[in-house]
CSV table of C-alpha atoms (C1' of nucleotides) and ligand atoms in Angstrom, one decimal:
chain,number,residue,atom,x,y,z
A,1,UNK,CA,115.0,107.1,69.8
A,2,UNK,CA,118.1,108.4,69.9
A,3,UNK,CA,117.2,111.8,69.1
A,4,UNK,CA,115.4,112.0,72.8
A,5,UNK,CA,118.1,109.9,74.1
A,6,UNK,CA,120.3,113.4,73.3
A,7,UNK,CA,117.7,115.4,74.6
A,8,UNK,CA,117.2,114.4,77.6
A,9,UNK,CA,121.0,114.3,78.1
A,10,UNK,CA,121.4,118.3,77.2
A,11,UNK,CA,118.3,118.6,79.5
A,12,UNK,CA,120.0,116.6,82.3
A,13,UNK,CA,123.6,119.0,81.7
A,14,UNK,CA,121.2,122.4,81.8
A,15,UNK,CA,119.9,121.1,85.0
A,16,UNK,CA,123.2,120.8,86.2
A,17,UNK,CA,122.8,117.1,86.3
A,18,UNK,CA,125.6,114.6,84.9
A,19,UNK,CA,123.8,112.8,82.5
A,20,UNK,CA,125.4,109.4,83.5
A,21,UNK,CA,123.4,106.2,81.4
A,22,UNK,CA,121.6,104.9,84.2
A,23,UNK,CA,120.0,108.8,84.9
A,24,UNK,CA,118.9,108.7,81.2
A,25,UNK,CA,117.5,105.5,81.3
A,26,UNK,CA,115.1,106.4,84.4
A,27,UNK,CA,114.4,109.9,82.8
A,28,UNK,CA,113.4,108.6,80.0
A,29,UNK,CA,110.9,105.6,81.7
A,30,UNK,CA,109.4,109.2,83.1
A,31,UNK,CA,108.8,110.6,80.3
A,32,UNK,CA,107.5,107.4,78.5
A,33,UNK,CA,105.4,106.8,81.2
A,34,UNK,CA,101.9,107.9,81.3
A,35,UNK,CA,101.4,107.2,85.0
A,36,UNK,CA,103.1,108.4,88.3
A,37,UNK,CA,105.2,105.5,89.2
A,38,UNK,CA,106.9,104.8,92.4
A,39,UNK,CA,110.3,104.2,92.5
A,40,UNK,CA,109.6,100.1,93.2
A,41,UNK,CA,107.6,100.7,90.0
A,42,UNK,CA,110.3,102.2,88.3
A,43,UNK,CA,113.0,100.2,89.2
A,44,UNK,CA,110.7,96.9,88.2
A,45,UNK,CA,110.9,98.2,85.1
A,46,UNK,CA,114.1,99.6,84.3
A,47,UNK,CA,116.1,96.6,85.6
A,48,UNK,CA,114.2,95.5,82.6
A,49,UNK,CA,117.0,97.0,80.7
A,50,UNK,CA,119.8,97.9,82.7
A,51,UNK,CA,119.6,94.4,85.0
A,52,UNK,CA,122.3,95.0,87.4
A,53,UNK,CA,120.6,98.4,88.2
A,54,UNK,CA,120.3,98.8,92.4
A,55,UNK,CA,116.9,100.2,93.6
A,56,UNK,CA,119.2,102.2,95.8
A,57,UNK,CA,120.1,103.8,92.3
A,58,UNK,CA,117.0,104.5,91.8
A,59,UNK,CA,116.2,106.3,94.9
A,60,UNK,CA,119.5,108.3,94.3
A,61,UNK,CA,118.6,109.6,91.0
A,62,UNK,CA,115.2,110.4,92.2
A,63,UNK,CA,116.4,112.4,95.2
A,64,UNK,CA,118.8,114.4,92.7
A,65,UNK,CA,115.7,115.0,90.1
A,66,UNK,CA,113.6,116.4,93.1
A,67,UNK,CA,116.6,118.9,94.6
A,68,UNK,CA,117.1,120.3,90.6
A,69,UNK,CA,113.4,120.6,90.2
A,70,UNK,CA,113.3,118.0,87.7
A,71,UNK,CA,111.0,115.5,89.3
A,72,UNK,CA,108.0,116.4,91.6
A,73,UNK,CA,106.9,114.0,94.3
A,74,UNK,CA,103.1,112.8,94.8
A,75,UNK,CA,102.1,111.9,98.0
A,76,UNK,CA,98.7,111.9,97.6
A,77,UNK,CA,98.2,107.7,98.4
A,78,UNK,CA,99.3,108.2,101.9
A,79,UNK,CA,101.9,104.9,102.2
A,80,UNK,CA,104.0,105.5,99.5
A,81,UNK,CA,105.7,108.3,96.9
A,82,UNK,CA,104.5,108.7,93.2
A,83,UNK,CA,107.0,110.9,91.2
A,84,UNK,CA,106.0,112.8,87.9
A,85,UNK,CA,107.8,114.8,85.7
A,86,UNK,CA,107.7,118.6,86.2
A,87,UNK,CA,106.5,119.8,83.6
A,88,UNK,CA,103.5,122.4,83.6
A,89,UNK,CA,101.9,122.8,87.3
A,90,UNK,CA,98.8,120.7,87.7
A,91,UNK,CA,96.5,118.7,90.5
A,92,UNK,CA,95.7,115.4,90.9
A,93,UNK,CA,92.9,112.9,91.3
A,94,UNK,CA,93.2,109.6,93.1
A,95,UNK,CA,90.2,106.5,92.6
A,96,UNK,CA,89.6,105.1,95.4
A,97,UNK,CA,88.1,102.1,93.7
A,98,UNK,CA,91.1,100.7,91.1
A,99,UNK,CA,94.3,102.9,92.6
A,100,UNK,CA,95.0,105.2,89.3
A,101,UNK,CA,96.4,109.2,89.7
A,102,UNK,CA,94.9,111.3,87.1
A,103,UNK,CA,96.3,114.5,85.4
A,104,UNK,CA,93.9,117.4,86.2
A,105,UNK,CA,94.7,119.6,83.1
A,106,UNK,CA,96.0,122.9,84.3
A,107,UNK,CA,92.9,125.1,83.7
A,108,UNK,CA,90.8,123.1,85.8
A,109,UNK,CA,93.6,123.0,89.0
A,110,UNK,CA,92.8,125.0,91.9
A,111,UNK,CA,96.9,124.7,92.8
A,112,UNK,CA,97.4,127.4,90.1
A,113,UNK,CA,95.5,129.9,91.8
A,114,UNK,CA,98.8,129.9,93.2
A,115,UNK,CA,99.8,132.5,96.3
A,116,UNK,CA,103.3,133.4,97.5
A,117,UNK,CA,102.1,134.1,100.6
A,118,UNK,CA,99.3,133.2,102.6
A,119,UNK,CA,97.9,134.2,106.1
A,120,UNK,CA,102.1,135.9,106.1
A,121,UNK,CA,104.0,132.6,105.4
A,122,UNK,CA,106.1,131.9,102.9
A,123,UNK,CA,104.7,129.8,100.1
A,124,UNK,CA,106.8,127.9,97.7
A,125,UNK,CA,104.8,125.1,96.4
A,126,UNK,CA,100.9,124.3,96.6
A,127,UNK,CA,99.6,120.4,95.9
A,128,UNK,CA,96.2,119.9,95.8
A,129,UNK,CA,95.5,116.2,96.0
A,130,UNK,CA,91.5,115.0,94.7
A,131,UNK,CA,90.3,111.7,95.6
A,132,UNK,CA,87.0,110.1,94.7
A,133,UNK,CA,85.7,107.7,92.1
A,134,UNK,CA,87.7,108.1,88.5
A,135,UNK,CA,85.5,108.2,86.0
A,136,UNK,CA,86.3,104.7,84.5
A,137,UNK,CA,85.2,103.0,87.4
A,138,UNK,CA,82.2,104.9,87.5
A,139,UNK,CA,80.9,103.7,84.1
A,140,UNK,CA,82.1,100.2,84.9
A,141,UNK,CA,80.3,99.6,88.2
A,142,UNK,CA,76.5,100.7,85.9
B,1,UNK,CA,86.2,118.8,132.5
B,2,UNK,CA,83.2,116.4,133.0
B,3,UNK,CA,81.3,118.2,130.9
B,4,UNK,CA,83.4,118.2,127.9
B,5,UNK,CA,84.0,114.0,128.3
B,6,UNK,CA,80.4,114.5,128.5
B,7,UNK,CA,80.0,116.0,125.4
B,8,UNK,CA,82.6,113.8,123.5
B,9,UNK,CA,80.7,110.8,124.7
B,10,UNK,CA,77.9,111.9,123.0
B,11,UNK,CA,79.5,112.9,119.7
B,12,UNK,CA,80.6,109.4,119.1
B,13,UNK,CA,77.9,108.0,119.7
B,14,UNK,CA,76.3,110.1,117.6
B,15,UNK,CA,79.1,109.0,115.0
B,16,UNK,CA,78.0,105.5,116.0
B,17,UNK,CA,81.4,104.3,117.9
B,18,UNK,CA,80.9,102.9,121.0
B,19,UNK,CA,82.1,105.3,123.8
B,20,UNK,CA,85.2,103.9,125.6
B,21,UNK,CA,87.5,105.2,127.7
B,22,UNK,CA,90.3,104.7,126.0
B,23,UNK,CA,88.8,106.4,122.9
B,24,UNK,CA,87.2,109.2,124.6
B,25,UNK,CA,90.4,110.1,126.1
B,26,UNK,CA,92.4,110.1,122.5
B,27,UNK,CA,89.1,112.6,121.1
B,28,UNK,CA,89.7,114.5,124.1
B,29,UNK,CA,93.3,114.8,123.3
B,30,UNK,CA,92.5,115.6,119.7
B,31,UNK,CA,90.0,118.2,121.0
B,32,UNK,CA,92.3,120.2,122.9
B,33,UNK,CA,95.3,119.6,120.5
B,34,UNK,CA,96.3,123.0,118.7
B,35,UNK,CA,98.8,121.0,116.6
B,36,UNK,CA,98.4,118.5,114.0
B,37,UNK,CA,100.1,115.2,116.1
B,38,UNK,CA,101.1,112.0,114.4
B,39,UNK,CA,99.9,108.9,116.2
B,40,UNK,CA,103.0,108.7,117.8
B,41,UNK,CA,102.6,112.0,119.7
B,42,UNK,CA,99.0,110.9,120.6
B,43,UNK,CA,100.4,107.8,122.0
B,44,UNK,CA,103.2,109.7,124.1
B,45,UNK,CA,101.0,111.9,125.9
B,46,UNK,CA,97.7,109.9,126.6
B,47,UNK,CA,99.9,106.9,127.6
B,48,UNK,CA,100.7,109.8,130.9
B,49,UNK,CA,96.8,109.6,131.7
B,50,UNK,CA,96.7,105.8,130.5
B,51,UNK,CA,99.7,104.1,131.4
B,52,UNK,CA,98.7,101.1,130.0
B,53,UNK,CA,97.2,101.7,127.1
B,54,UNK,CA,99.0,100.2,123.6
B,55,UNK,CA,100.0,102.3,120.5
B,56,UNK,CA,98.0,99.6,118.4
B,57,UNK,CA,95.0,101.1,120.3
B,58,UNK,CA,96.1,104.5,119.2
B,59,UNK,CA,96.1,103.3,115.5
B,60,UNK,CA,92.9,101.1,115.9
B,61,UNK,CA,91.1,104.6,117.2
B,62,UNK,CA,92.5,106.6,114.8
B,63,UNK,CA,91.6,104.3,112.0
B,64,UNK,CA,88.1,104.2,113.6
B,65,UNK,CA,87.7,107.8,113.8
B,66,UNK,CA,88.8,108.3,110.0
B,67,UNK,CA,86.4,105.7,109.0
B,68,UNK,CA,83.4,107.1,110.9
B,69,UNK,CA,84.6,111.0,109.6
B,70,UNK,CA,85.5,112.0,112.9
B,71,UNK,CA,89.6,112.9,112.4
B,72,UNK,CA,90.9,113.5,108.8
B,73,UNK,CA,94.6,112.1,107.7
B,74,UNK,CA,96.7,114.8,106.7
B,75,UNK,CA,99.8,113.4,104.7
B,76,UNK,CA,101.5,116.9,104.0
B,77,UNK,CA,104.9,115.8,105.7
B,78,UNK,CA,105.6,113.0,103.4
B,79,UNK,CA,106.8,110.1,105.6
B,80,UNK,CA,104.1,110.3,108.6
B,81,UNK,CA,100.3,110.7,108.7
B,82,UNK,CA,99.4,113.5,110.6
B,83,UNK,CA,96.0,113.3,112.1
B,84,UNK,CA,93.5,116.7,113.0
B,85,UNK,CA,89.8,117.2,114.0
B,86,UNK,CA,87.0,116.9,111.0
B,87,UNK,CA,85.9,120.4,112.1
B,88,UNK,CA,85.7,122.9,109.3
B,89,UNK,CA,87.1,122.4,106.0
B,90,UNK,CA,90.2,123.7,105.6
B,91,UNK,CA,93.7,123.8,104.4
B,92,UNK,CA,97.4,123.5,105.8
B,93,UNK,CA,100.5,124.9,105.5
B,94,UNK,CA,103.6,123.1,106.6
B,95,UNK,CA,107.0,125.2,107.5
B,96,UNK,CA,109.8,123.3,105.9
B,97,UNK,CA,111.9,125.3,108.6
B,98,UNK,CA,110.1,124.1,111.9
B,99,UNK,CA,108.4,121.6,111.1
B,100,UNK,CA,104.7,123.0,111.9
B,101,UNK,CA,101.5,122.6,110.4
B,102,UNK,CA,99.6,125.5,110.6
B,103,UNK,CA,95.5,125.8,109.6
B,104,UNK,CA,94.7,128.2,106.4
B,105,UNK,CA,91.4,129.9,108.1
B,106,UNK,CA,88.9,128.2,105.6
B,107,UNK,CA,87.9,131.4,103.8
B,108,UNK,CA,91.5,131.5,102.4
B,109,UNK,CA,91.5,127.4,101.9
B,110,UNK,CA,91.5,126.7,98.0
B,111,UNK,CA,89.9,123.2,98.9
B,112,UNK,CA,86.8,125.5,99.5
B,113,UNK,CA,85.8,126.2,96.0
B,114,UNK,CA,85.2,122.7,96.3
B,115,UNK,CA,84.3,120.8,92.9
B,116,UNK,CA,82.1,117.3,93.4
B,117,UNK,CA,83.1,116.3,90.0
B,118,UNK,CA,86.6,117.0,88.1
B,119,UNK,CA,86.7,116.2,84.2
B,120,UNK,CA,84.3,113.9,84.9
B,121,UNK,CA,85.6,111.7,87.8
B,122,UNK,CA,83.3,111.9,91.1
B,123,UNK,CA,85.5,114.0,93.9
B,124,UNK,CA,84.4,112.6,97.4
B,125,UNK,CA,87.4,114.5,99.1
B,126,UNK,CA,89.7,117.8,98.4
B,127,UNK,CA,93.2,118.2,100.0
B,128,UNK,CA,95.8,121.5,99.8
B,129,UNK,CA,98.8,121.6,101.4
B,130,UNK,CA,101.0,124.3,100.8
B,131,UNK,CA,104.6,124.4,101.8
B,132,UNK,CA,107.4,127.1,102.3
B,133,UNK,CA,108.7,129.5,105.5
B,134,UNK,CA,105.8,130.5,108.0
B,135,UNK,CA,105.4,133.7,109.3
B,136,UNK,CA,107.3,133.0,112.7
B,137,UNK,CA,110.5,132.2,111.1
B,138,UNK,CA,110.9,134.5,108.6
B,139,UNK,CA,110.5,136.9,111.8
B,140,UNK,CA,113.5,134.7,113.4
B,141,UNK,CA,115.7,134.7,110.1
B,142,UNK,CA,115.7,138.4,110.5
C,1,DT,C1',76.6,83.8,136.1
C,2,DT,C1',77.3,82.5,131.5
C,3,DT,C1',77.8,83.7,126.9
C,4,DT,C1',79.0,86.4,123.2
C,5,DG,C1',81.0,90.0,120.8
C,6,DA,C1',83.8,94.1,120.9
C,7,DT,C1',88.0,96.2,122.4
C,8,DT,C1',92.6,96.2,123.9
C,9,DT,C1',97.2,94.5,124.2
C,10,DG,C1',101.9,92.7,123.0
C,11,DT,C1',104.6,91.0,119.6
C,12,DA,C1',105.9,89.9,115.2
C,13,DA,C1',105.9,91.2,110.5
C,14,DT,C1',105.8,94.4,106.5
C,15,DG,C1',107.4,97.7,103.5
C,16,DA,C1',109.2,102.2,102.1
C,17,DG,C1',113.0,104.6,102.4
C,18,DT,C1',117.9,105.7,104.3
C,19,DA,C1',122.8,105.0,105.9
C,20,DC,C1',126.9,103.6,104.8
C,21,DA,C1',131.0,101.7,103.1
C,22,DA,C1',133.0,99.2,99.4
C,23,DA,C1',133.4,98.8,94.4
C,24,DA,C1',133.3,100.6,89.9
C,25,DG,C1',133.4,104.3,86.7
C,26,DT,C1',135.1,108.9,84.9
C,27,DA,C1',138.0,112.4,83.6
C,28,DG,C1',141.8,115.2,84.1
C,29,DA,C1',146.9,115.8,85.4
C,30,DA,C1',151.4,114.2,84.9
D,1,DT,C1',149.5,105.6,79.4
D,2,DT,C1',149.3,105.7,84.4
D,3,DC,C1',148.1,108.0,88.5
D,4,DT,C1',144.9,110.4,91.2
D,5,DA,C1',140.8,112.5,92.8
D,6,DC,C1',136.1,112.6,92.6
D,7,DT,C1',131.5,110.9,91.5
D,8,DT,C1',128.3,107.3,90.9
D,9,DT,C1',126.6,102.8,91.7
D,10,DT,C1',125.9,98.8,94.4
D,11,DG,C1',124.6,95.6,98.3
D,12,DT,C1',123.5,95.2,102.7
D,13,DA,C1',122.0,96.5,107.0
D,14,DC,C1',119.1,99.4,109.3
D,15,DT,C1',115.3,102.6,110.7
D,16,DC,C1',110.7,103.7,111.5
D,17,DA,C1',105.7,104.1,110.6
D,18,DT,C1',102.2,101.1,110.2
D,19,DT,C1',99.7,96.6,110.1
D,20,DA,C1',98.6,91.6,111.2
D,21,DC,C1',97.4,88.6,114.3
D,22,DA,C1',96.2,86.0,118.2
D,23,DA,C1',95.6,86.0,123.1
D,24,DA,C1',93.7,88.5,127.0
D,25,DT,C1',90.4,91.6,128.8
D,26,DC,C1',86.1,94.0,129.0
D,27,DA,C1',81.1,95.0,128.6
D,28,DA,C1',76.6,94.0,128.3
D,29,DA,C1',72.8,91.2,127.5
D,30,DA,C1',70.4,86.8,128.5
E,201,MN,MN1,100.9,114.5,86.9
E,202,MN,MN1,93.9,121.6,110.7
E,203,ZN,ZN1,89.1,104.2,89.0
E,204,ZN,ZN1,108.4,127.8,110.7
DNA sequence: TTTTGATTTGTAATGAGTACAAAAGTAGAA
DNA sequence: TTCTACTTTTGTACTCATTACAAATCAAAA
């Protein structure tokens, strides 16, 4: 409501971001969204409510969550880029069989065995990208 | 030399794809490839040997050679599928500088400690990718 | 040699993402 | 308020990696 509304707007100003409706609007879908939508998902839905929104907005607003650190981009599917909120550091898992990215909860990611520097480069972010058989699908197909 | 086409002629059969020139000449590429090249660079420098061969062909081989194990897809860059040897597992780093992918040696590789189940889904692959400044230019930067 | 199936080729199409310039919005100065 | 400068948003055109597809070529067996 608008309580988060005015959150996410003070969290948008700290991040040097200006928290203009339409960045609200999208930050908000992020957070309310369970998934890692792409940005055709996102804009699919948030024309929803703002209808005259471009999906060149979208990209823009996206682009400026990445460079503040806001938004992390997935591309763990190969064609296309899954964006999730960056909240605590964690890995991903991919099912092959019905297209879903899991949350691997923190504790069980090997990306937060995290190194600054390996074999003498420079390390300043680790992904670690799982893909297999979720394990919906695996009770489904018995 | 003659033996190595040899040889590669006998890996893919072994892997169950039929032996052509044209594809014995892409794994013979891959073989000697230090670098991680995108099908585009693949095409560019076997179409000097092959002159007539077609970038579709490149992509058919590839696709072939993923499918049967033989090359792995490596999508650390983002926007193109980088394409390297099924040899030992192992990770990558990619300079955000250069531009290079460069192999972690496999006793370094996270990916190792390789899980075949995560929080119950069943993991049939493991990626890590790390990004940042390799070793080279930080040198150069000094 | 004929037949059959696999491979290769060229071209057209797809689809994600970007470039760019015009339009609209915002906020402060005068 | 009006003017001005700057930022954001929009629509459209474009790029570029990859795929679809059908025709041509090749290979190997009968
Ligand atoms: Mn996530
Ligand atoms: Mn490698
Ligand atoms: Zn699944
Ligand atoms: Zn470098």
């Amino acid at each position: 409501m608008s309580t988060k509304v005015e959150n996410i707007k003070n969290y948008l100003e700290s991040k040097n971001v200006k928290p203009t409706y339409h960045r609200i609007m999208i930050m908000k879908y992020l957070e309310d969204s369970k998934e890692h939508p792409t940005a055709e998902k996102i804009y699919e839905d948030v024309v929803k409510t703002i209808p005259t929104i471009s999906k060149t907005t979208v990209y823009n607003t996206l682009k400026v969550f990445v460079e503040e650190g806001i938004v992390e981009e997935l591309n763990i599917a190969g064609t296309t880029t899954h964006y999730d909120l960056s909240k605590q550091d964690h890995d991903h898992f991919l099912c092959l069989e019905c297209g879903r990215i899991y949350d691997i909860s923190p504790e069980e990611s090997l990306g937060r065995n995290c190194v600054d520097t390996i074999e003498g480069n420079k390390v300043d972010e680790v992904k670690c990208y799982y893909k297999g058989i979720c394990k919906e699908c695996l009770e489904k197909d018995n």
